[in-house]
Coordinates of C-alpha atoms in Angstrom, one line a residue:
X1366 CA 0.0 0.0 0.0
X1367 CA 1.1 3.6 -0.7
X1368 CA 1.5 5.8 2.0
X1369 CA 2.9 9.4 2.5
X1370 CA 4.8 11.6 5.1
X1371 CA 2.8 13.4 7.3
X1372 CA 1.8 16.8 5.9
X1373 CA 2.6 19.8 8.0
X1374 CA 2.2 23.4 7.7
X1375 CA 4.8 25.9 6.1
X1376 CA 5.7 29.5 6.8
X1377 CA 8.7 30.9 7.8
X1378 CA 10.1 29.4 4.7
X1379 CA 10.0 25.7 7.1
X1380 CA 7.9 23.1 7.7
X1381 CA 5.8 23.7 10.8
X1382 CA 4.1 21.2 13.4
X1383 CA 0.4 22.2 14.0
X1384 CA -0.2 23.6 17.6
X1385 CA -3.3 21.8 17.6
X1386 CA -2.1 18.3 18.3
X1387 CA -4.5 17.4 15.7
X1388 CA -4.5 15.9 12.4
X1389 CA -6.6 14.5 9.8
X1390 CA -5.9 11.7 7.4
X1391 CA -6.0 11.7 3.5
X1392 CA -8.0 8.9 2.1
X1393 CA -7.2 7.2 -1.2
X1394 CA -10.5 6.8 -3.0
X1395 CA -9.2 4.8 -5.3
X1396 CA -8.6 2.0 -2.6
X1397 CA -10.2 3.7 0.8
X1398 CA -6.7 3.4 2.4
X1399 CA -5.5 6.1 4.9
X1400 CA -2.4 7.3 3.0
X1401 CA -1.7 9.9 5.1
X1402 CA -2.1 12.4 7.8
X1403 CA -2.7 16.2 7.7
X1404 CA -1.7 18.5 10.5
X1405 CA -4.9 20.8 11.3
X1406 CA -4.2 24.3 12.3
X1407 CA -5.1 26.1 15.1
X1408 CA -5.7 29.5 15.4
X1409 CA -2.8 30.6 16.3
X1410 CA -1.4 28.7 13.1
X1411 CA -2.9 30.7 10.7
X1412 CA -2.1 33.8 12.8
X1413 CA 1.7 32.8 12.4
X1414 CA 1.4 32.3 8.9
X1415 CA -0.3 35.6 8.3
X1416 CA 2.4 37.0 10.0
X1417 CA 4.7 35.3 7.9
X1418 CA 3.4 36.8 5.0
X1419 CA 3.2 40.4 6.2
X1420 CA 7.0 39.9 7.3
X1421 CA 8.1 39.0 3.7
X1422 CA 5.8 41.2 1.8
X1423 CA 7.7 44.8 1.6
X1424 CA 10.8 42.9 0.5
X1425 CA 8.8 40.6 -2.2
X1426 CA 6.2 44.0 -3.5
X1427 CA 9.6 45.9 -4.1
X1428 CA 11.5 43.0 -5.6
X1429 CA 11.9 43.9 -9.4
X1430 CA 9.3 41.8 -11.4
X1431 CA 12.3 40.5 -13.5
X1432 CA 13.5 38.8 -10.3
X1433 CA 10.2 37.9 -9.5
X1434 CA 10.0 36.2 -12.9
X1435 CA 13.4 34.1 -12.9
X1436 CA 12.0 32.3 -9.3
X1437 CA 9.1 31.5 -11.2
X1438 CA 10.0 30.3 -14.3
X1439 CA 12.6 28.2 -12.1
X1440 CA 9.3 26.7 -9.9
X1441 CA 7.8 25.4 -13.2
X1442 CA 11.0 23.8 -14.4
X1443 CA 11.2 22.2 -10.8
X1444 CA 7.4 21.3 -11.3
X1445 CA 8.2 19.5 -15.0
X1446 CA 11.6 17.6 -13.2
X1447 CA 9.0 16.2 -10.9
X1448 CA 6.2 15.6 -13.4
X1449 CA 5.8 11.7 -12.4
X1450 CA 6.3 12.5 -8.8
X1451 CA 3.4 14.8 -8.3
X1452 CA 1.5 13.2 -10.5
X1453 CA 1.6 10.1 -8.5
X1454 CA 0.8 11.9 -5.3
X1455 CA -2.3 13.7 -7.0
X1456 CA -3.6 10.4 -8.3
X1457 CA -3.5 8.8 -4.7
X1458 CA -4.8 11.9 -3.5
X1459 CA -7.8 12.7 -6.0
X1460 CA -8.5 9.6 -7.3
X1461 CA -8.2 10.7 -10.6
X1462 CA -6.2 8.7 -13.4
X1463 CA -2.2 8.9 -13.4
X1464 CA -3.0 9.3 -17.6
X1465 CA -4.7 12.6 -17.0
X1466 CA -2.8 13.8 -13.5
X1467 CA 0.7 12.7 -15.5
X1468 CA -0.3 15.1 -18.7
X1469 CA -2.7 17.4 -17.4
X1470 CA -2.4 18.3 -13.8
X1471 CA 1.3 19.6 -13.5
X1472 CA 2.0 20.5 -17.1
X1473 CA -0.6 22.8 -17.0
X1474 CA 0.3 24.8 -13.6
X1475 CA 4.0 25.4 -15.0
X1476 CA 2.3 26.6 -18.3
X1477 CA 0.6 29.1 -15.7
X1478 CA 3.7 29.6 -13.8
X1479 CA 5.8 30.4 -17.2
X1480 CA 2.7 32.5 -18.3
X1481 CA 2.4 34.9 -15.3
X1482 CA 6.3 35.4 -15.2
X1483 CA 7.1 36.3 -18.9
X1484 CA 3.7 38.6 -18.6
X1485 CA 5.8 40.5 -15.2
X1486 CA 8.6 39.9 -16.5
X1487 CA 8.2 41.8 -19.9
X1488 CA 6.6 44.5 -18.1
X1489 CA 2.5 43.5 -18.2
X1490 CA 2.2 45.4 -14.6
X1491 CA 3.7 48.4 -15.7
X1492 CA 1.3 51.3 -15.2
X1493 CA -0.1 53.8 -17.9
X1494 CA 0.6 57.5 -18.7
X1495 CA -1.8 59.6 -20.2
X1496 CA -1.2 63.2 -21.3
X1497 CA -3.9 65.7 -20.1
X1498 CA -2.4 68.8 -21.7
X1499 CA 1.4 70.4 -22.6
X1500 CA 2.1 70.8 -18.6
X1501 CA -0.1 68.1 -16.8
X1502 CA -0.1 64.4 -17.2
X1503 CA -2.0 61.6 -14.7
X1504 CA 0.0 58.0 -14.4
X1505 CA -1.7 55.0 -12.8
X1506 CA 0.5 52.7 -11.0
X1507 CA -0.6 49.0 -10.6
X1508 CA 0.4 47.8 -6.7
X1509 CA 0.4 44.6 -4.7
X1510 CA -2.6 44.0 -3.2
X1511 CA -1.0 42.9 -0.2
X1512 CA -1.1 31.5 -6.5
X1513 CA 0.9 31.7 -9.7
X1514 CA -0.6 35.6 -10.5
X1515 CA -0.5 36.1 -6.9
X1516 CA 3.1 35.9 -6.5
X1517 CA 3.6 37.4 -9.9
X1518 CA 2.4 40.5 -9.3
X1519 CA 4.0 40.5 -6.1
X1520 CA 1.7 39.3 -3.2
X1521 CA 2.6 37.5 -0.4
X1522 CA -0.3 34.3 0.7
X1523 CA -1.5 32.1 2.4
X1524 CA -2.8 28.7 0.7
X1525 CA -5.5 26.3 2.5
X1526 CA -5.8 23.3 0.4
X1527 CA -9.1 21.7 0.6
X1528 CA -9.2 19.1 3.4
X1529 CA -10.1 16.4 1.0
X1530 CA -7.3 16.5 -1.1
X1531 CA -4.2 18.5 0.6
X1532 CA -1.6 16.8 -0.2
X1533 CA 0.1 19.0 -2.9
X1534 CA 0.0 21.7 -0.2
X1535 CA 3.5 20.8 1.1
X1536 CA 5.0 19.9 -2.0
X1537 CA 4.5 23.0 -4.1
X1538 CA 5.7 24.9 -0.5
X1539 CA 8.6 22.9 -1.0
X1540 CA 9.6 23.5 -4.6
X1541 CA 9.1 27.4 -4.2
X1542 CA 11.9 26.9 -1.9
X1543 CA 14.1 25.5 -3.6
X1544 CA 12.9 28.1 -6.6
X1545 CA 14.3 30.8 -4.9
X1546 CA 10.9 32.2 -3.3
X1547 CA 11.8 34.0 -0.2
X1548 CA 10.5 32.7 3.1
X1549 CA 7.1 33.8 4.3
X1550 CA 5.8 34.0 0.4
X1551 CA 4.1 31.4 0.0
X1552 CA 2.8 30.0 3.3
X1553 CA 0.4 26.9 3.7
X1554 CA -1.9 26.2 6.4
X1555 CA -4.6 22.4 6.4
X1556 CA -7.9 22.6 7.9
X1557 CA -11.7 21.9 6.9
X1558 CA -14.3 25.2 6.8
X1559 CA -13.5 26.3 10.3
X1560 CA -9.4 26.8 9.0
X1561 CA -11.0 28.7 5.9
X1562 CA -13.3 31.0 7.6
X1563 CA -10.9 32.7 10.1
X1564 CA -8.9 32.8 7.4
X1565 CA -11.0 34.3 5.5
X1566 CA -12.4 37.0 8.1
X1567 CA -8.7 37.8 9.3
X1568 CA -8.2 41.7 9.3
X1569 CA -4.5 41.4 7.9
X1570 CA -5.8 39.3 4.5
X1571 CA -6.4 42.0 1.5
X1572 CA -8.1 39.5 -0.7
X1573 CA -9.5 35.7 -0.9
X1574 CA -9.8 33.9 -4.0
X1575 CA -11.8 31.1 -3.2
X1576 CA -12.8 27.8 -5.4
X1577 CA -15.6 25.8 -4.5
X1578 CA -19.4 25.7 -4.4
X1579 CA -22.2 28.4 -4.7
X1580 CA -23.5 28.2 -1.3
X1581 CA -19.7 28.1 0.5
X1582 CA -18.9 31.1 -2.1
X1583 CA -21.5 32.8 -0.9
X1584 CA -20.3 32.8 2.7
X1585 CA -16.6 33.4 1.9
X1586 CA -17.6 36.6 0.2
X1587 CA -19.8 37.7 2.7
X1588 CA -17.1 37.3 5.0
X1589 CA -15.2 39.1 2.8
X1590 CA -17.7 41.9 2.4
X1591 CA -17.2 42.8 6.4
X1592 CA -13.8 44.2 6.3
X1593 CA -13.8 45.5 1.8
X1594 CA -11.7 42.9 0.9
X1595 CA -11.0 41.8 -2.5
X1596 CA -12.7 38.7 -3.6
X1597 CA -11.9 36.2 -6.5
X1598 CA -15.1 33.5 -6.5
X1599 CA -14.7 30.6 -9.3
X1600 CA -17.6 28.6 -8.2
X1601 CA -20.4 25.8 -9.5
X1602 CA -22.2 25.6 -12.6
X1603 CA -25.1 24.0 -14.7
X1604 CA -23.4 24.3 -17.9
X1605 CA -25.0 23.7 -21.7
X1606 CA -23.9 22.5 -24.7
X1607 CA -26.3 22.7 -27.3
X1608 CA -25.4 20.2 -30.8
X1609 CA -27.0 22.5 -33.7
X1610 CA -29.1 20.4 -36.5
X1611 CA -26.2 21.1 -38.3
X1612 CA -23.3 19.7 -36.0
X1613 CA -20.8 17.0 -36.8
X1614 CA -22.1 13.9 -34.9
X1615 CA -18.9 12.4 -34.3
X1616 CA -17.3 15.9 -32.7
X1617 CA -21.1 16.5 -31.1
X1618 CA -20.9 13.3 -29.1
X1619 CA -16.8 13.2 -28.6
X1620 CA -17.4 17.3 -26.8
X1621 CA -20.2 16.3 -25.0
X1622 CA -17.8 13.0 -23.2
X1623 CA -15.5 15.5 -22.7
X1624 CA -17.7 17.5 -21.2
X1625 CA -18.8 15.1 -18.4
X1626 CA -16.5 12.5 -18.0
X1627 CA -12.8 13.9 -17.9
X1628 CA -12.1 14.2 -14.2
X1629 CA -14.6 11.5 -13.5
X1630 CA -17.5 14.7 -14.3
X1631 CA -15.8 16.7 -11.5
X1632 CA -14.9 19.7 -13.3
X1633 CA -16.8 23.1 -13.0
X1634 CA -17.3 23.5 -16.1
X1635 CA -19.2 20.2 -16.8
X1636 CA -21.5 20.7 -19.9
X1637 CA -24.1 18.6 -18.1
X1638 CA -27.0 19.5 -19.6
X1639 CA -27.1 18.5 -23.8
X1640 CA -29.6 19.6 -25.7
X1641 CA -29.7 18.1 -29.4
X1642 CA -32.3 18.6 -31.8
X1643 CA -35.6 16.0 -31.5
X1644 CA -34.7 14.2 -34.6
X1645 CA -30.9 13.8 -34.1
X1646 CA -31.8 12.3 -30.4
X1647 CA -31.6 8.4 -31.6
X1648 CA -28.4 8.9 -33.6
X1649 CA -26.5 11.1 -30.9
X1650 CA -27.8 8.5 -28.2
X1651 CA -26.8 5.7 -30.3
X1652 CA -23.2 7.0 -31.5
X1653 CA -22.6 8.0 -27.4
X1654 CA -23.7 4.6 -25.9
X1655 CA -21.2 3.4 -29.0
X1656 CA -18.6 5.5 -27.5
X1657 CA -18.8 4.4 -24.1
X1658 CA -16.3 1.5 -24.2
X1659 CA -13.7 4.2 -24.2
X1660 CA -14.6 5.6 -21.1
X1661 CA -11.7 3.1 -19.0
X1662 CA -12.1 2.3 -15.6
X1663 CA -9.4 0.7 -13.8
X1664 CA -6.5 0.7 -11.5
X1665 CA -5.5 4.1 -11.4
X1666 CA -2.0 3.9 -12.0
X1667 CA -2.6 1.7 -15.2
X1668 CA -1.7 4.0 -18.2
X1669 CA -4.7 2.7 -20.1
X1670 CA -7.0 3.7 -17.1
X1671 CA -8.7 7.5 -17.9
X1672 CA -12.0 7.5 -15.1
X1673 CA -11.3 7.2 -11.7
X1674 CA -13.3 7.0 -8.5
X1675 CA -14.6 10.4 -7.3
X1676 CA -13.1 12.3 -4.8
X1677 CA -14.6 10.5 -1.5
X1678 CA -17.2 8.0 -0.3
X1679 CA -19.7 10.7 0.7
X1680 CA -19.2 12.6 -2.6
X1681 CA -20.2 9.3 -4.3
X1682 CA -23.1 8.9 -2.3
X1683 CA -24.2 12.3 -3.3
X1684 CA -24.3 11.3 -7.0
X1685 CA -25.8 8.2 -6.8
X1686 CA -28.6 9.0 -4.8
X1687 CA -29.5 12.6 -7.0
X1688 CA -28.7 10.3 -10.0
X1689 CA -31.6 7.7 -8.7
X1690 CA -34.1 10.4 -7.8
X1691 CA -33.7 11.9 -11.4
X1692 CA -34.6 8.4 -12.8
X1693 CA -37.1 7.7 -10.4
X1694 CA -38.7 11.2 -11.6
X1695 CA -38.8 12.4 -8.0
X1696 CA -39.2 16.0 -8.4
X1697 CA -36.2 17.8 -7.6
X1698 CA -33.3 20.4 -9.0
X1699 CA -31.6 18.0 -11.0
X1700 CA -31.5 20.1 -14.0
X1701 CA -30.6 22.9 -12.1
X1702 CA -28.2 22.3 -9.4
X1703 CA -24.4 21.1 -10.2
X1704 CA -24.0 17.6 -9.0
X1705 CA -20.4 17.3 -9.6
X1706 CA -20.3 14.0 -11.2
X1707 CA -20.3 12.2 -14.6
X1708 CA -24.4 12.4 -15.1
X1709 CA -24.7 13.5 -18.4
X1710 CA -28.9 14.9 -19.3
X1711 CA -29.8 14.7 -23.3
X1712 CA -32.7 17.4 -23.3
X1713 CA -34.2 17.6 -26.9
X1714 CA -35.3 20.7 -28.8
X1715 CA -37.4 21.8 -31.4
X1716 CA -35.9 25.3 -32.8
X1717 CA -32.4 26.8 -31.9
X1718 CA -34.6 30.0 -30.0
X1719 CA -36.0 27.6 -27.5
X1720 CA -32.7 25.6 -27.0
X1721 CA -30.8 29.1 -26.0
X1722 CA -33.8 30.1 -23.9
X1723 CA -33.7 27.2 -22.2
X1724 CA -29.7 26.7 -21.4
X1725 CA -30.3 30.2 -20.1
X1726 CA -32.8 28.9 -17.3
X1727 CA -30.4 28.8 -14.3
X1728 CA -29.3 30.9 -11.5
X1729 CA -25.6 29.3 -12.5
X1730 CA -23.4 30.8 -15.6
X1731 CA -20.2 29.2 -15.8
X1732 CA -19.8 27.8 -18.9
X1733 CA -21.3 26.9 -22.4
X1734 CA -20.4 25.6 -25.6
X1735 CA -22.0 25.4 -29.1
X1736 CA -21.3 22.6 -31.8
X1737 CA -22.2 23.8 -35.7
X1738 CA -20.8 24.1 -38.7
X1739 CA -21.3 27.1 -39.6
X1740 CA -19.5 29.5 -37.6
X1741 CA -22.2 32.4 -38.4
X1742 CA -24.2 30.7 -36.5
X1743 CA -22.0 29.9 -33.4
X1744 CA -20.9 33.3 -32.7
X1745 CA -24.9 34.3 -32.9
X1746 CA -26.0 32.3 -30.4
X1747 CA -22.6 31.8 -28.2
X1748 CA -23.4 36.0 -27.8
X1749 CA -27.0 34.9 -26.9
X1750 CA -25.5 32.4 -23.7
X1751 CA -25.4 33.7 -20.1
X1752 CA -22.1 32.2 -19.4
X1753 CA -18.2 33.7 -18.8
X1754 CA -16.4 30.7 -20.4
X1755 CA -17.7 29.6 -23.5
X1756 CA -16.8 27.0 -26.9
X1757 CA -17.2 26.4 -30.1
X1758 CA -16.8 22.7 -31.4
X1759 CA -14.9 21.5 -29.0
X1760 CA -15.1 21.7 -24.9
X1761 CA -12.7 22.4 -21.3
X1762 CA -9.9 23.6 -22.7
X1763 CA -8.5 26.6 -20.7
X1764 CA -4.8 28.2 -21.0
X1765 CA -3.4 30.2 -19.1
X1766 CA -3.7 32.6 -21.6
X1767 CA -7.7 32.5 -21.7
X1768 CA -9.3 35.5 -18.7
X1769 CA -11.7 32.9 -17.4
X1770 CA -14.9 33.8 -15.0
X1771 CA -18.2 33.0 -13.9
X1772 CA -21.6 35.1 -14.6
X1773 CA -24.3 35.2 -12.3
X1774 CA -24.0 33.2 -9.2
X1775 CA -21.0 30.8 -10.3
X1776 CA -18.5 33.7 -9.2
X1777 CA -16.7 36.7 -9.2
X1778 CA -13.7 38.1 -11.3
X1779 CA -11.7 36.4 -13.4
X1780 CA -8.2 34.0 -13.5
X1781 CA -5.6 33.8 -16.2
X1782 CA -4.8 35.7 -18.9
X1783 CA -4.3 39.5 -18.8
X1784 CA -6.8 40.1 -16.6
X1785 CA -6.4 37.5 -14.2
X1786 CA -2.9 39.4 -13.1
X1787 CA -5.0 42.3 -12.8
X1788 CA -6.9 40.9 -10.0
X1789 CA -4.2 40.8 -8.0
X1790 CA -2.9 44.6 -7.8
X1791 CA -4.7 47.9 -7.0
X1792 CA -4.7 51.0 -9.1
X1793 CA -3.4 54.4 -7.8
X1794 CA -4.0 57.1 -10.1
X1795 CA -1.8 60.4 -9.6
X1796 CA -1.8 63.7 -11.2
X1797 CA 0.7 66.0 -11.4
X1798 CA 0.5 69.7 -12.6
X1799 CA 3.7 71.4 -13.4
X1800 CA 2.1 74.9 -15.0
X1801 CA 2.6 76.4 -11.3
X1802 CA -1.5 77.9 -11.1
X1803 CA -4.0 76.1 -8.9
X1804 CA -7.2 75.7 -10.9
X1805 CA -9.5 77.5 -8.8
X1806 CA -12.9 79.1 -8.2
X1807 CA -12.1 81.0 -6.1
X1808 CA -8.8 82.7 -7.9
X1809 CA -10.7 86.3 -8.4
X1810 CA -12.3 86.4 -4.8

């Protein structure tokens, strides 16, 4: 049986022992084996690693962002080096496949590493000049607010893994270190809601960026919300991908697995609710249930394997039993409430006006995604979706170089990209007269 190393916090640029005396274990929901334990912080934990942070952060906001850069364009090479490593760790952590954690999982958080520091580091948070007339100008400088864009721009944090899957936590701790990150930079701290709350309440934090579900969102930025913080809220969704008449069948039904099943359905941006025209229901049904001997379950560390248990045992309660009700027609939310699973809906349609009508019947707006041929078409009715993230012929993927975000309830702000950066820093605006008169009303009095 694999096992791991107790986790532990980190600030101070060390590992730390809990003052709680308390940990929790990390389950393996692949096998249900305890794999390891988790040191819970107390208190006076995250109090210490605040206080790490606001030690290190005048030294880290004035360090010049081509410095900044270097460290973390060194943390994604460390991150590739140990590819397999992490990979392994995430799979026995998650439960998802070592063929998608191996590819996926790390690649994709050195591509943002390697994104956010050639953005700094080519001078993306320089501020802007603007020339009000021959002797007056205003200039808007972009400063630290107070994890990749975070550090980028010159913040100092505090990370709390979710207590379902924290291993990672001490690892990428670690290999900032050996990057070159100062201590107190990056600080870790493990704990269920109670951890995140006074964490999130705690005068001395300038923002939260929170992942997670609507209802938890909603409570982290109302928390927020009592001392002005800044908020970053990437939460659930309901999303729809609607297969025109005129669609490709075979890249119709290969978006809409993509949609539900990579991760084991426990992505976000699920496209969970189909809809596909009333007389293309047979074939697309047909062609998917034809489809489904690719969808591998297995040992998780076979390279063949791609679906995975989900994340815990409760978890996959959860889906079953709303899965049940749903075919047992018990009325409830089902087509309205994220379950977080791989439960994929085919809704049919008669015209394209009452498919967009209807993907647009939900409190959530995450995601949604279009299928055509005709390109005309797509970017007609993708303008017509209520959703931040949205695709044509194809579905999930998200570089670091695409500003992602939420509309209505399924969050706030955005990540990656340009504006993701911009998240992180605050404008001050200045301007600065040099013609030696004060305008004034009052000049003649």
């Amino acid at each position: 049986m694999v096992t791991y190393s107790a986790r532990q916090l980190y600030y101070d640029g060390k590992l730390q022992a809990a003052t709680s005396n308390k940990t929790f274990q990390t389950i393996d929901p692949a096998t249900g084996a305890h794999i390891a334990d988790i040191h819970e912080a107390s208190r006076a934990d995250v109090d210490k690693a605040i206080q790490s942070a606001e030690r290190a952060f005048p030294s880290w906001s004035a360090t010049p962002p081509i410095q900044r850069a270097r460290i973390l364009q060194k943390a994604a090479q460390l991150l590739r080096e140990q590819n397999n490593e992490i990979a392994t760790a995430e799979t026995h952590d998650t439960g998802k496949a070592f063929s998608e954690t191996s590819v996926v999982d790390v690649a994709t958080g050195a591509d943002v590493l390697e994104y956010f520091a050639n953005l700094v580091g080519g001078g993306g948070l320089n501020g802007e000049t603007t020339q009000l007339r021959e002797d007056a100008w205003v200039y808007t400088k972009k400063a630290p607010l107070g994890s990749a864009p975070c550090l980028a721009a010159g913040n100092t944090m505090v990370y709390k893994p979710s207590e379902f899957t924290s291993l990672h936590g001490e690892t990428l701790a670690k290999v900032y270190t050996e990057a070159g990150l100062p201590a107190g930079v990056f600080n870790v701290v493990h704990g269920a809601g109670d951890v995140g709350a006074y964490l999130t309440a705690h005068p001395s934090i300038a923002k939260v960026s929170f992942t997670g579900q609507v209802a938890t969102g909603k409570k982290v930025a109302a928390a927020a919300a009592g001392n002005m913080k800044y908020v970053t809220m990437e939460l659930g969704g309901k999303s729809p991908l609607l297969v025109l008449p005129d669609a490709d069948l075979e890249i119709a039904v290969d978006g809409a697995m993509m949609a539900n099943f990579y991760s084991t359905g426990q992505v976000c941006t699920n496209g969970t609710r189909v809809f596909v025209p009333k007389n293309m229901k047979s074939a697309f049904e047909k062609r998917l249930l034809e489809k489904m001997q690719y969808v591998r379950a297995g040992p998780v560390m076979d390279p063949s394997t791609n679906f995975g248990p989900l994340v815990s045992r409760v978890h996959h309660q959860k889906v079953v039993i709303t899965s049940d009700m749903a075919l047992r027609q018990i009325k409830q939310p089902f087509f309205r409430e994220e379950i977080f699973g791989p439960v994929l809906s085919i809704l049919t349609y008669d015209t394209i006006e009452e498919a967009v009508q209807r993907a647009n019947t939900t409190e959530l707006g995450l995601a949604a995604g279009v299928f055509t041929s005709n390109l005309n078409v797509a970017h007609r009715v993708i303008d017509q979706l209520q959703a931040g993230i949205t695709w044509v012929n194809s579905w999930g993927e998200s570089p670091a170089e695409m500003s992602v975000g939420g509309w209505k309830q399924s969050g706030l702000g955005v990540e990656n990209g340009r504006r993701g950066i911009e998240a992180w820093v605050q404008n001050k605006s200045t301007l600065v007269d040099m013609s030696n008169v004060v305008v004034t009303a009052f000049a003649k009095l």
